[in-house]
Coordinates of C-alpha atoms in Angstrom, one line a residue:
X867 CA 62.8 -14.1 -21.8
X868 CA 62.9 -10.5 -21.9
X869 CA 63.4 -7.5 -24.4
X870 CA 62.1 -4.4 -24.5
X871 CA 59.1 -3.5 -26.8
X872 CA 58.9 -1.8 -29.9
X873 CA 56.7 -1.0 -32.6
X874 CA 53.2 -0.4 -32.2
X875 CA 51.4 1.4 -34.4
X876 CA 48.0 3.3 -34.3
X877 CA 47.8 2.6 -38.5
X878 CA 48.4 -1.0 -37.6
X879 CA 46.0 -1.3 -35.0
X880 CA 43.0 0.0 -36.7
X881 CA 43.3 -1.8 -40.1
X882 CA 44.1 -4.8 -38.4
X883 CA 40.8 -5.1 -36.0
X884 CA 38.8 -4.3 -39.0
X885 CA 40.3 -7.0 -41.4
X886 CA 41.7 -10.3 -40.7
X887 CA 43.8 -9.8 -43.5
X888 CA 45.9 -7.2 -42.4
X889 CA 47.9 -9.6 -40.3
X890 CA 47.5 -12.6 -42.5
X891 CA 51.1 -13.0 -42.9
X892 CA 51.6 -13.8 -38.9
X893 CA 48.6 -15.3 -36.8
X894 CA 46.0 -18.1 -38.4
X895 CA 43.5 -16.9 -36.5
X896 CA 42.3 -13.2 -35.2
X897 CA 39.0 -12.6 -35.0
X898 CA 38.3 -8.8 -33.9
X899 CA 35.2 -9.9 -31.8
X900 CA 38.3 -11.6 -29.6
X901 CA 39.6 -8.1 -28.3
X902 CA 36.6 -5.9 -28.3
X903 CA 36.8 -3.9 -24.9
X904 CA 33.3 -2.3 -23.6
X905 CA 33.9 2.1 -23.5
X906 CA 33.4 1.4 -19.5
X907 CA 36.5 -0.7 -19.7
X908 CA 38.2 1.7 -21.5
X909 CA 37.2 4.6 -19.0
X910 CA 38.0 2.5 -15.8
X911 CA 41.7 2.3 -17.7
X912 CA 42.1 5.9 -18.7
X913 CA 40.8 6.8 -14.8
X914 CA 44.2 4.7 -13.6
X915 CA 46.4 6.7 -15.6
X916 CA 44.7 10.0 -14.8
X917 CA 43.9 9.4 -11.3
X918 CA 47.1 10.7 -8.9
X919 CA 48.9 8.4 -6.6
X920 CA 47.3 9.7 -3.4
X921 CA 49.8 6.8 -1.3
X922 CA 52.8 5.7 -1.8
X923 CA 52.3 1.9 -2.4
X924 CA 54.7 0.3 0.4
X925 CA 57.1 -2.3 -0.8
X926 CA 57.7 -4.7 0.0
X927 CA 54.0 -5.2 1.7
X928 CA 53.4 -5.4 4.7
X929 CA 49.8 -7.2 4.7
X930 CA 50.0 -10.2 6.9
X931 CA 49.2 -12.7 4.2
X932 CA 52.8 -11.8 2.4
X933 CA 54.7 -12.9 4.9
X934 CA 55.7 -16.5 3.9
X935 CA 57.6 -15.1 0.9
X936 CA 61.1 -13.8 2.7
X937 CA 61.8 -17.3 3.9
X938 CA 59.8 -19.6 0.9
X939 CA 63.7 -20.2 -0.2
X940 CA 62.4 -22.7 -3.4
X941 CA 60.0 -22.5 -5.8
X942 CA 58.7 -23.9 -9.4
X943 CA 58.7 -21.5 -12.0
X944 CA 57.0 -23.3 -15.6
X945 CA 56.5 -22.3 -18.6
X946 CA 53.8 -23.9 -20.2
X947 CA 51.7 -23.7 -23.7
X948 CA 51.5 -24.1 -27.2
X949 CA 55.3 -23.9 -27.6
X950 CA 55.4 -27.0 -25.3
X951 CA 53.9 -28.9 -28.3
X952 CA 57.3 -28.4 -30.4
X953 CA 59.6 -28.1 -27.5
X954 CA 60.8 -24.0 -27.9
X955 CA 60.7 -20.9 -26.1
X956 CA 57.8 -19.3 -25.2
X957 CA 57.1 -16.6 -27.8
X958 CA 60.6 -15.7 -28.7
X959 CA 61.2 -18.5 -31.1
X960 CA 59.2 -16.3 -33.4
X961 CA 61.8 -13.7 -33.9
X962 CA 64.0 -14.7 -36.5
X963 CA 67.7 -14.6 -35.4
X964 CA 66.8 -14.5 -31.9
X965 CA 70.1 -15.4 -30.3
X966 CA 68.2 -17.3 -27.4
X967 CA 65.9 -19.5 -29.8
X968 CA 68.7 -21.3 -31.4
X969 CA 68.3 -22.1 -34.7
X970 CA 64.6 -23.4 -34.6
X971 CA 62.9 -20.9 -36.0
X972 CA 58.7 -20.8 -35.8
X973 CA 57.4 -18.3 -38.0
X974 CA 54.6 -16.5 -36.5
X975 CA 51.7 -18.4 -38.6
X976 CA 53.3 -22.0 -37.5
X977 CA 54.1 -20.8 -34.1
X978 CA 50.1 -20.5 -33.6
X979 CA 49.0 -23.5 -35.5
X980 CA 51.3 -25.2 -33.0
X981 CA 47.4 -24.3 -30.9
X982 CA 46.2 -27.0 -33.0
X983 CA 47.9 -29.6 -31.1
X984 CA 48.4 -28.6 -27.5
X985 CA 45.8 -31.0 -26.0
X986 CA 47.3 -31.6 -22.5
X987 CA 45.8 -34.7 -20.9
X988 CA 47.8 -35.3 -17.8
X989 CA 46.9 -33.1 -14.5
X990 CA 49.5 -31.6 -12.3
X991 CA 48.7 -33.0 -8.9
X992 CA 51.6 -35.9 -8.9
X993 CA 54.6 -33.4 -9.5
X994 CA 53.0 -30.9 -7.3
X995 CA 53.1 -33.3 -5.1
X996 CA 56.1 -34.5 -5.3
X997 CA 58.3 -30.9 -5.4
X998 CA 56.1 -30.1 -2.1
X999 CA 57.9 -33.3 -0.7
X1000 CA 61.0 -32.3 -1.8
X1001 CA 61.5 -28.8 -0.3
X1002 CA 59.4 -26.4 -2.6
X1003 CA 56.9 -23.6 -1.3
X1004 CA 55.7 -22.0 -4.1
X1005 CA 55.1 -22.7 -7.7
X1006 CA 54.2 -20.5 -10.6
X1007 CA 52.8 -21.1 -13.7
X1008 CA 53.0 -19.1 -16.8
X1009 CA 49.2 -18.1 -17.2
X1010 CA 49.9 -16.2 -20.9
X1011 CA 53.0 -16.1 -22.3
X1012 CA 53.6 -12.4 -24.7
X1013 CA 52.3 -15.0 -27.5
X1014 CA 48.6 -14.0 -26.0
X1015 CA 47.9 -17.5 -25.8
X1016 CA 45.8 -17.9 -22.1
X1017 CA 45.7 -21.3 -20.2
X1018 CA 42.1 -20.1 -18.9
X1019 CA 38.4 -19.6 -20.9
X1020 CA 39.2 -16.0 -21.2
X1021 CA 36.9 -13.6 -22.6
X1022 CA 39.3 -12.0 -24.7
X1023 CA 42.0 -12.7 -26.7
X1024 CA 43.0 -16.4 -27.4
X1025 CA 43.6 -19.6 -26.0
X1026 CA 41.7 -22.5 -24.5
X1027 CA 38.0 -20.6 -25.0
X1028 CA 38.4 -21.4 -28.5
X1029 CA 41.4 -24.4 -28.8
X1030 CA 40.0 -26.6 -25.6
X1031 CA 36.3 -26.1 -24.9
X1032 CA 35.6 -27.1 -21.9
X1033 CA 39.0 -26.8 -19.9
X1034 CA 40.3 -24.1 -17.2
X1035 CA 43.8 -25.1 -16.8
X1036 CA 45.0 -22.1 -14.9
X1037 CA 41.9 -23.4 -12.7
X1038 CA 43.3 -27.3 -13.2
X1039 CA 46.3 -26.0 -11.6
X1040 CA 45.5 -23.8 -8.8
X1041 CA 43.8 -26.7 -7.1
X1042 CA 46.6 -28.7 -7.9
X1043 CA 48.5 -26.5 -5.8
X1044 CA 46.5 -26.1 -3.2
X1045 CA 45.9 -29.9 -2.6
X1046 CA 49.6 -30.0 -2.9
X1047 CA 50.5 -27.7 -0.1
X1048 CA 52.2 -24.5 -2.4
X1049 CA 51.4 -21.4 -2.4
X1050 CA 49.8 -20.3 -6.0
X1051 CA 51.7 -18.0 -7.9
X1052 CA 50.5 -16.9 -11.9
X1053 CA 52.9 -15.5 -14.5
X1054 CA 51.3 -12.9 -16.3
X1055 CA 52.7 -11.1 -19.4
X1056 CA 50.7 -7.7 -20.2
X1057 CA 52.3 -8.0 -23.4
X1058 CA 50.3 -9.9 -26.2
X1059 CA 52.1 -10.3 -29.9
X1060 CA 48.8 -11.8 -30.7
X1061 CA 47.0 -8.7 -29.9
X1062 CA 45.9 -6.6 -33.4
X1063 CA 48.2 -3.9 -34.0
X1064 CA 51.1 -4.8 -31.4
X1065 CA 53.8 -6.1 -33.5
X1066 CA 54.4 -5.0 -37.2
X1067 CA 56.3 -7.7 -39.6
X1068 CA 59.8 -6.7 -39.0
X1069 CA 59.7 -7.0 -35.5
X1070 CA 59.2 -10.7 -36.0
X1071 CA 62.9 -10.3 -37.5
X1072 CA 65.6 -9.2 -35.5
X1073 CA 67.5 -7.6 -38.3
X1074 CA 64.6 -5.6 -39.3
X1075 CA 62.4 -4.6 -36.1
X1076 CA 64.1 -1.7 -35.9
X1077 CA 62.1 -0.6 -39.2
X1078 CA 59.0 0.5 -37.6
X1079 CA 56.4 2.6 -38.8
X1080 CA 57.3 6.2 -36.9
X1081 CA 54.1 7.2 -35.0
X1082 CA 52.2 10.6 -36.9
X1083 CA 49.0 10.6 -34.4
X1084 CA 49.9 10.7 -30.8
X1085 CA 46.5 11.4 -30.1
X1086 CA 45.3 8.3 -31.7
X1087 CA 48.3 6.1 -30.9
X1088 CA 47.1 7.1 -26.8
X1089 CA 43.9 6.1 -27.6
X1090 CA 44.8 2.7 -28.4
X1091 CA 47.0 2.3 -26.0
X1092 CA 44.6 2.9 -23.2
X1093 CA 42.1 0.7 -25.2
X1094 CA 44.8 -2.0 -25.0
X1095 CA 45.5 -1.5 -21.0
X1096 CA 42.1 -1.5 -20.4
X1097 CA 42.2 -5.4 -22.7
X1098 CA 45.1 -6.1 -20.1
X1099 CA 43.3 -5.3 -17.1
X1100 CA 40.3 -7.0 -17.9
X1101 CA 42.5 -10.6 -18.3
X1102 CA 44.3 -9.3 -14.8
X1103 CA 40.8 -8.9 -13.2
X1104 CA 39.8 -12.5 -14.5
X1105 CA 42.7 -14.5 -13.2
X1106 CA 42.5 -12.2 -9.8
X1107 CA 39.3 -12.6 -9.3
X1108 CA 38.2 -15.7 -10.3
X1109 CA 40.8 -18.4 -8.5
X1110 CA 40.3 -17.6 -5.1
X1111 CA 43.7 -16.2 -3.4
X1112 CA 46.4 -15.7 -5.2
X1113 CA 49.4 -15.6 -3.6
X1114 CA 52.5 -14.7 -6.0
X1115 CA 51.6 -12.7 -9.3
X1116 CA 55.0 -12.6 -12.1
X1117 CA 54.6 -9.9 -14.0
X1118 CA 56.3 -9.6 -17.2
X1119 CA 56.7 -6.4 -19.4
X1120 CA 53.8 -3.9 -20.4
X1121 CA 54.7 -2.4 -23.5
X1122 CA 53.6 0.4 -25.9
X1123 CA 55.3 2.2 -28.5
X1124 CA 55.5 5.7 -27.6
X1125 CA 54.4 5.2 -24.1
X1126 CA 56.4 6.0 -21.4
X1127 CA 54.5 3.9 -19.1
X1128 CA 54.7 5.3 -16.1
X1129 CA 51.6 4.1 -13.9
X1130 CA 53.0 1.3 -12.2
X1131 CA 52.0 2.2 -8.6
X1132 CA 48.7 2.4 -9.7
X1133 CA 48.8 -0.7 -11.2
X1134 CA 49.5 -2.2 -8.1
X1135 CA 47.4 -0.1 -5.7
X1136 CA 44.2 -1.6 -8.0
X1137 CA 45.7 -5.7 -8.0
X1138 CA 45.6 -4.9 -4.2
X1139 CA 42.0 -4.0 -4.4
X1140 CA 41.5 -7.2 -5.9
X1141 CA 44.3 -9.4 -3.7
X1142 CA 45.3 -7.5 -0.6
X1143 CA 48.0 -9.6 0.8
X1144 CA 49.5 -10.7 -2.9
X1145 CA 53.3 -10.5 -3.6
X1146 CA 54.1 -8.5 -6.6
X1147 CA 57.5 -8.7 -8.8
X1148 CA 59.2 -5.7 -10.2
X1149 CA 58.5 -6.1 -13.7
X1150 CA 55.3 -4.4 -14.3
X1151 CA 57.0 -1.6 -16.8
X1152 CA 60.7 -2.6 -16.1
X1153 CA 62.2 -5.1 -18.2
X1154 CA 65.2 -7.1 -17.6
X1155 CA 66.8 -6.4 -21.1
X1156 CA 69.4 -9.6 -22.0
X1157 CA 70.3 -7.2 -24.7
X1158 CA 71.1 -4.8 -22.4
X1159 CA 71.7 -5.6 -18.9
X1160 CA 72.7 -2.0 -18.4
X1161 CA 69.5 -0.4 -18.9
X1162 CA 68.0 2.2 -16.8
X1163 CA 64.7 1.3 -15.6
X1164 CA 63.6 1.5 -12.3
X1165 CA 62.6 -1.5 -10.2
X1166 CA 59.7 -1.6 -8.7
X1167 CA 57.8 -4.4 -6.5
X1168 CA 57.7 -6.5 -3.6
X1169 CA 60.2 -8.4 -4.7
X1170 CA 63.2 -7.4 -7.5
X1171 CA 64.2 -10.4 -10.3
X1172 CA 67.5 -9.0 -11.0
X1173 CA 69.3 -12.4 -11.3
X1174 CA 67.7 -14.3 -14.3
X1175 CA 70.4 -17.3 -15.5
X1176 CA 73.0 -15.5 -13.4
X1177 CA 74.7 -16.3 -10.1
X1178 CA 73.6 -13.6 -7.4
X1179 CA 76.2 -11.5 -6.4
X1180 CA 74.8 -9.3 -3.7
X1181 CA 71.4 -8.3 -2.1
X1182 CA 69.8 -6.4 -4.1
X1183 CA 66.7 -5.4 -2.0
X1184 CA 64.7 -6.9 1.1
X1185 CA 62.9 -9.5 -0.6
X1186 CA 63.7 -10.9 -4.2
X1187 CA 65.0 -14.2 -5.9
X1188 CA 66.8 -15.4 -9.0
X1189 CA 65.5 -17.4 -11.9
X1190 CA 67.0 -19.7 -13.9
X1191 CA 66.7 -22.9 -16.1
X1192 CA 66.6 -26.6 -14.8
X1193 CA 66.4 -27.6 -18.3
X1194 CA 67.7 -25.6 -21.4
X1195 CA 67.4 -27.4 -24.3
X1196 CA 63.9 -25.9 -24.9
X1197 CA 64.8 -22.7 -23.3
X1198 CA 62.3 -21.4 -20.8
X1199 CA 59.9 -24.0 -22.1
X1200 CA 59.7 -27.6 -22.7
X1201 CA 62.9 -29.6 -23.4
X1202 CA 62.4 -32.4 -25.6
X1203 CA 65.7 -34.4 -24.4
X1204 CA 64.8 -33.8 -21.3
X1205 CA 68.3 -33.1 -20.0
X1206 CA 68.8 -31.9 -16.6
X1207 CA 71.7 -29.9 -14.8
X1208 CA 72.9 -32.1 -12.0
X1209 CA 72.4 -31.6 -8.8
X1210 CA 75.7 -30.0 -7.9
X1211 CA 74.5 -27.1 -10.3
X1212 CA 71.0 -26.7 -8.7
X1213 CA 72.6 -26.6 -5.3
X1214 CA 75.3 -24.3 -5.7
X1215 CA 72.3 -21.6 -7.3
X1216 CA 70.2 -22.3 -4.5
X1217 CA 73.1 -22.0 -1.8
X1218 CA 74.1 -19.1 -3.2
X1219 CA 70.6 -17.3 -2.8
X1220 CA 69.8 -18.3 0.2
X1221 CA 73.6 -16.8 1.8
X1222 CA 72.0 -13.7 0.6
X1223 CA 69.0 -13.8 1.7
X1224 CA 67.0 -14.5 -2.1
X1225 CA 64.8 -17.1 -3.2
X1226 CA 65.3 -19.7 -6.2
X1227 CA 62.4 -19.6 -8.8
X1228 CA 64.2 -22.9 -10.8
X1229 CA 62.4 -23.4 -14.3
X1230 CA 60.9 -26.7 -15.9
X1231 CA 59.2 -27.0 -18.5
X1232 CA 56.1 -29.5 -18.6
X1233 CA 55.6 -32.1 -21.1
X1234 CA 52.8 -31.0 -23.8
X1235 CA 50.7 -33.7 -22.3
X1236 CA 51.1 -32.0 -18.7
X1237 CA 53.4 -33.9 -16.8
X1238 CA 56.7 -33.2 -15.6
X1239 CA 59.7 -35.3 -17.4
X1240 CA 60.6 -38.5 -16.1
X1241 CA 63.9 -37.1 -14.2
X1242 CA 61.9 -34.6 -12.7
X1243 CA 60.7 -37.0 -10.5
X1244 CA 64.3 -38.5 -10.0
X1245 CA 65.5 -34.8 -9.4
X1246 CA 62.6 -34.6 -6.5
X1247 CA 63.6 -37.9 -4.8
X1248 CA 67.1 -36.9 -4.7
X1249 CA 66.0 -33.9 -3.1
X1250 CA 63.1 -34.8 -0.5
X1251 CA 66.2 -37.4 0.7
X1252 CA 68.6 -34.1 0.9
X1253 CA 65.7 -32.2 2.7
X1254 CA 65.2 -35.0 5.4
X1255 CA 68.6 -33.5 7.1
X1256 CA 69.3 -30.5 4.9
X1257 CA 65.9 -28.1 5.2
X1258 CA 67.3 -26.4 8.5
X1259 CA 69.9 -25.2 6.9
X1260 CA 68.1 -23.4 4.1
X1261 CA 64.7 -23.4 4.7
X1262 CA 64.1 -20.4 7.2
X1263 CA 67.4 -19.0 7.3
X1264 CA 69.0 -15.8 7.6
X1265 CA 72.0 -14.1 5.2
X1266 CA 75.5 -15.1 5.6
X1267 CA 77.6 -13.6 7.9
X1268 CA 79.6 -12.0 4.8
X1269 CA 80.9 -13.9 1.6
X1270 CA 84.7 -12.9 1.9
X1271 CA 84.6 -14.3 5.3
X1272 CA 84.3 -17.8 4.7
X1273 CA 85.9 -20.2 1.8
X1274 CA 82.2 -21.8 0.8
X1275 CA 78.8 -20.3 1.1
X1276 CA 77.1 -20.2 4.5
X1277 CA 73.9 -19.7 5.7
X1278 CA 72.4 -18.7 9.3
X1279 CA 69.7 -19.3 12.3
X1280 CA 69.7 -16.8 15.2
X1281 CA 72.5 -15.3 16.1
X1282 CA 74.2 -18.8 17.3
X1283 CA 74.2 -21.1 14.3
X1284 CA 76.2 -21.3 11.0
X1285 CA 75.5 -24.2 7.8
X1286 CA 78.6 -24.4 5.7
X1287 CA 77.3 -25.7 2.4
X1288 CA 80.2 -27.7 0.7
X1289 CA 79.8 -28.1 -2.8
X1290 CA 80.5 -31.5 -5.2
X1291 CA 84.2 -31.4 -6.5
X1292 CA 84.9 -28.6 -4.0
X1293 CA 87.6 -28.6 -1.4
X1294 CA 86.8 -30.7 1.8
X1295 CA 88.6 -28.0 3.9
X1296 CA 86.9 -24.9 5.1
X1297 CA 87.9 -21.6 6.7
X1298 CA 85.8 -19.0 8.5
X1299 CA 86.8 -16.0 10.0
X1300 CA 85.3 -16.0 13.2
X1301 CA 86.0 -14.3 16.7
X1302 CA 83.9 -16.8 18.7
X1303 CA 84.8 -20.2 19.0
X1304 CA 82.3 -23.2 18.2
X1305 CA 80.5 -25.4 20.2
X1306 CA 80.0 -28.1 17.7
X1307 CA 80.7 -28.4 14.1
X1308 CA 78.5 -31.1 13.1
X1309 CA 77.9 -33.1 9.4
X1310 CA 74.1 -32.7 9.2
X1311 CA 74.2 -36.0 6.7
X1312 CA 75.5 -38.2 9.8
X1313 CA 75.5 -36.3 12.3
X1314 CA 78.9 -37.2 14.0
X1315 CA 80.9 -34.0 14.8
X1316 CA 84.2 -32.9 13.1
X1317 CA 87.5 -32.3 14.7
X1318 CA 88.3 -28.3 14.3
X1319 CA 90.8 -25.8 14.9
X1320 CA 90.2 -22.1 16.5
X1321 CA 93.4 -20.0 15.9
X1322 CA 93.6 -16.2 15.6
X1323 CA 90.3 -15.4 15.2
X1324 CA 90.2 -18.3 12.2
X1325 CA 88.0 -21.6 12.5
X1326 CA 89.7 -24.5 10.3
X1327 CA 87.9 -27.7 9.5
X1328 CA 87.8 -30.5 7.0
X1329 CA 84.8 -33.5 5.8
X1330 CA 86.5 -36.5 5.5
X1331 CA 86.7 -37.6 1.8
X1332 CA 84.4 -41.1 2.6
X1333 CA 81.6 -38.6 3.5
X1334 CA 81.6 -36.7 0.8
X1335 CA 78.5 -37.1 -1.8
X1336 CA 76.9 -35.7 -5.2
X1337 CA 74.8 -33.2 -3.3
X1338 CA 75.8 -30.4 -1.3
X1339 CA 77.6 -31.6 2.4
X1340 CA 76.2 -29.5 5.0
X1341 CA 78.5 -28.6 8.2
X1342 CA 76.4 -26.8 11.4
X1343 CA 78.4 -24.3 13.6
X1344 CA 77.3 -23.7 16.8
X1345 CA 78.6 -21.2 19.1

């Protein structure tokens, strides 16, 4: 989902917002009138990066309003667009030899046509609905993707202004959630490959994006860089300004070549003027490189994102979650099988979080039409069924007491109460080093209580095979 940036070029820029040719070769449609940016936009910009930090933005916040995030435990991340239409990922299936788009291939010029036939009809109220019931607290949405493509009437750039008159569906969905009882959260990528000038040919080409033009103006090359922040902050200041509150924003990678972009606190100091008690990620100017997992960008943000498709392996900050896909077969977007990880897998991510102390962002993709799959809904009953004796156990809870202490994950509430979350296939027995001795060691599920043994500072006990199930068997300790 992520890769560091390259290739801008001042050249580029300029010959492409004075003729449509100049990037013939990639988008079917760029219009300049699309990005122009009034000089007062462009001064508001250039006063953010000259302006000092007079305070230290404080992070995670600590308005009021923020405070649900810590404990939200599950939320719906969804990536949603014109890729939807053929059933890729989200921009990236325009680079050629991309390892992560497989072998489906969209040049840049049929990516976008793909805008041609995104004509969602379906609203997102029922599987809203339906993942509120089921445990979630929080959904986001992917407002713009780095393809520039925007799910609201922007005034710049592209998206449903020009492709669906008439419709808002950043707006369609904002309600949705709200009726729905989730907090709102909007993914936001300040990148734009539609934008003139952003991406040169070889970048489209992972063989040859290397190959960029080397930069002879730096004067010029600032220029349009702040030109293109100040086309970036105008979008920001539309979705933040326009929905109502907004409580989650997912940033995703601001980019230019030959920037060190170093204004982030700023950046967030002025979405606060606009959204004081909004949660923030870290990924304003850091990137989570696949490429390179062992970059060295700082993180920066209420919350840190440091676990996309990976297991968590420690806590990597007060407040941050993991990301990973539901569905694959479309990548971070749509998949057109419609093949879900079981259950077991989605419960041994989410377990694992929540023993230390992180969130689960879990990604589906919608349908084109703007439903959810079929086995979405399946995936929800299973879990709203789960939740009727399972929430207590991860909804609300603390970190485990330490990972090498016990022989499954474990969870906590208070100082006085363990959940043991046994996995499908795993072992029915369970150790966990513990000087106290229980009270009770109950089977949520049923709740009859289990024999146990308290020897040496060890507490041994065992679910009976008949009670095992698909989902993940949860045992509470009391002391």
């Amino acid at each position: 989902m992520k890769v560091s940036t390259t290739g801008i070029r001042c050249t580029a820029v300029l010959i492409a917002i004075s003729s449509l040719s100049a990037l013939a070769w990639a988008q079917p449609r760029i219009n300049p009138k699309d990005y122009a940016i009034d000089a007062a936009d462009i001064a508001r910009a250039q006063r953010l990066i000259d302006s000092p930090v007079i305070e230290a933005v404080t992070m995670p916040t600590q308005h009021p309003d923020a405070q649900w995030y810590p404990t939200a435990a599950l939320g719906l991340f969804m990536h949603w667009g014109i890729h939807s239409v053929a059933g890729i990922q989200p921009s990236w299936n325009m680079i050629k030899h991309y390892r992560y788009g497989g072998k489906r291939y969209y040049s840049p010029r049929r990516y976008y046509k793909l805008a041609d036939r995104f004509r969602p009809t379906q609203r997102q109220d029922s599987f809203l609905t339906a993942a509120r019931r089921a445990g979630f607290t929080y959904a986001v949405l992917t407002a713009r993707h780095h393809d520039g493509y925007a799910l609201w009437p922007s005034k710049y750039g592209i998206g449903v202004r020009q492709y669906l008159p008439g419709r808002d569906l950043v707006r369609e969905y904002v309600q949705a959630c709200r009726r729905a009882g989730l907090k709102v959260g909007l993914y936001f990528s300040p990148r734009d490959w539609h934008y003139p000038g952003f991406m040169e040919a070889c970048e489209f080409n992972v063989r040859t994006r290397q190959k960029v033009t080397p930069i002879t103006d730096t004067v010029a090359n600032h220029r349009e860089y702040v030109r293109f922040l100040a086309y970036v902050m105008r979008q920001m200041e539309e979705l933040l300004t326009q929905y109502g509150k907004i409580d989650l924003l997912w940033l995703d990678g601001m980019g230019w070549h030959g920037i060190n972009e170093n204004n982030t606190e700023k950046i967030y100091t002025w979405v606060r003027s606009m959204q004081p008690g909004i949660v923030i990620n870290d990924r304003w100017a850091n990137l989570v490189d696949p490429d390179n997992p062992n970059g060295t960008q700082v993180r920066i943000g209420d919350i840190t994102t440091p676990f996309e498709c990976g297991e968590p392996t420690y806590i990597p900050s007060p407040w941050w979650e993991v990301q990973d896909l539901w569905t694959y077969g479309g990548g971070w977007g749509y998949d057109r099988k419609e093949f879900f990880r079981p259950m077991a897998w989605f419960f041994n991510r989410w377990t694992q979080a929540r023993a230390l102390g992180g969130n689960f962002l879990v990604n589906v993709g919608p349908r084109p039409d703007g439903d959810m799959p079929r086995e979405f809904y399946a995936k929800m009953d299973s879990l709203a069924q789960w939740m009727a004796y399972g929430r207590e156990s991860v909804i609300g809870t603390g970190i485990t007491p330490g990972p090498e202490l016990c022989s499954v994950k474990v969870t906590s509430r208070g100082a006085d109460t363990l959940y043991a979350h046994i996995m499908p296939k795993g072992s029915n027995q369970v150790s966990l080093i513990t000087a106290r001795k229980p009270a009770r060691v109950t089977l949520l599920r049923t709740g009859e209580e289990l024999s146990f043994i308290h020897r040496e500072g060890f507490l041994h006990f065992a679910i009976p095979k008949e009670r095992r199930t698909a989902m993940d068997d949860v045992v509470r300790i009391v002391f």
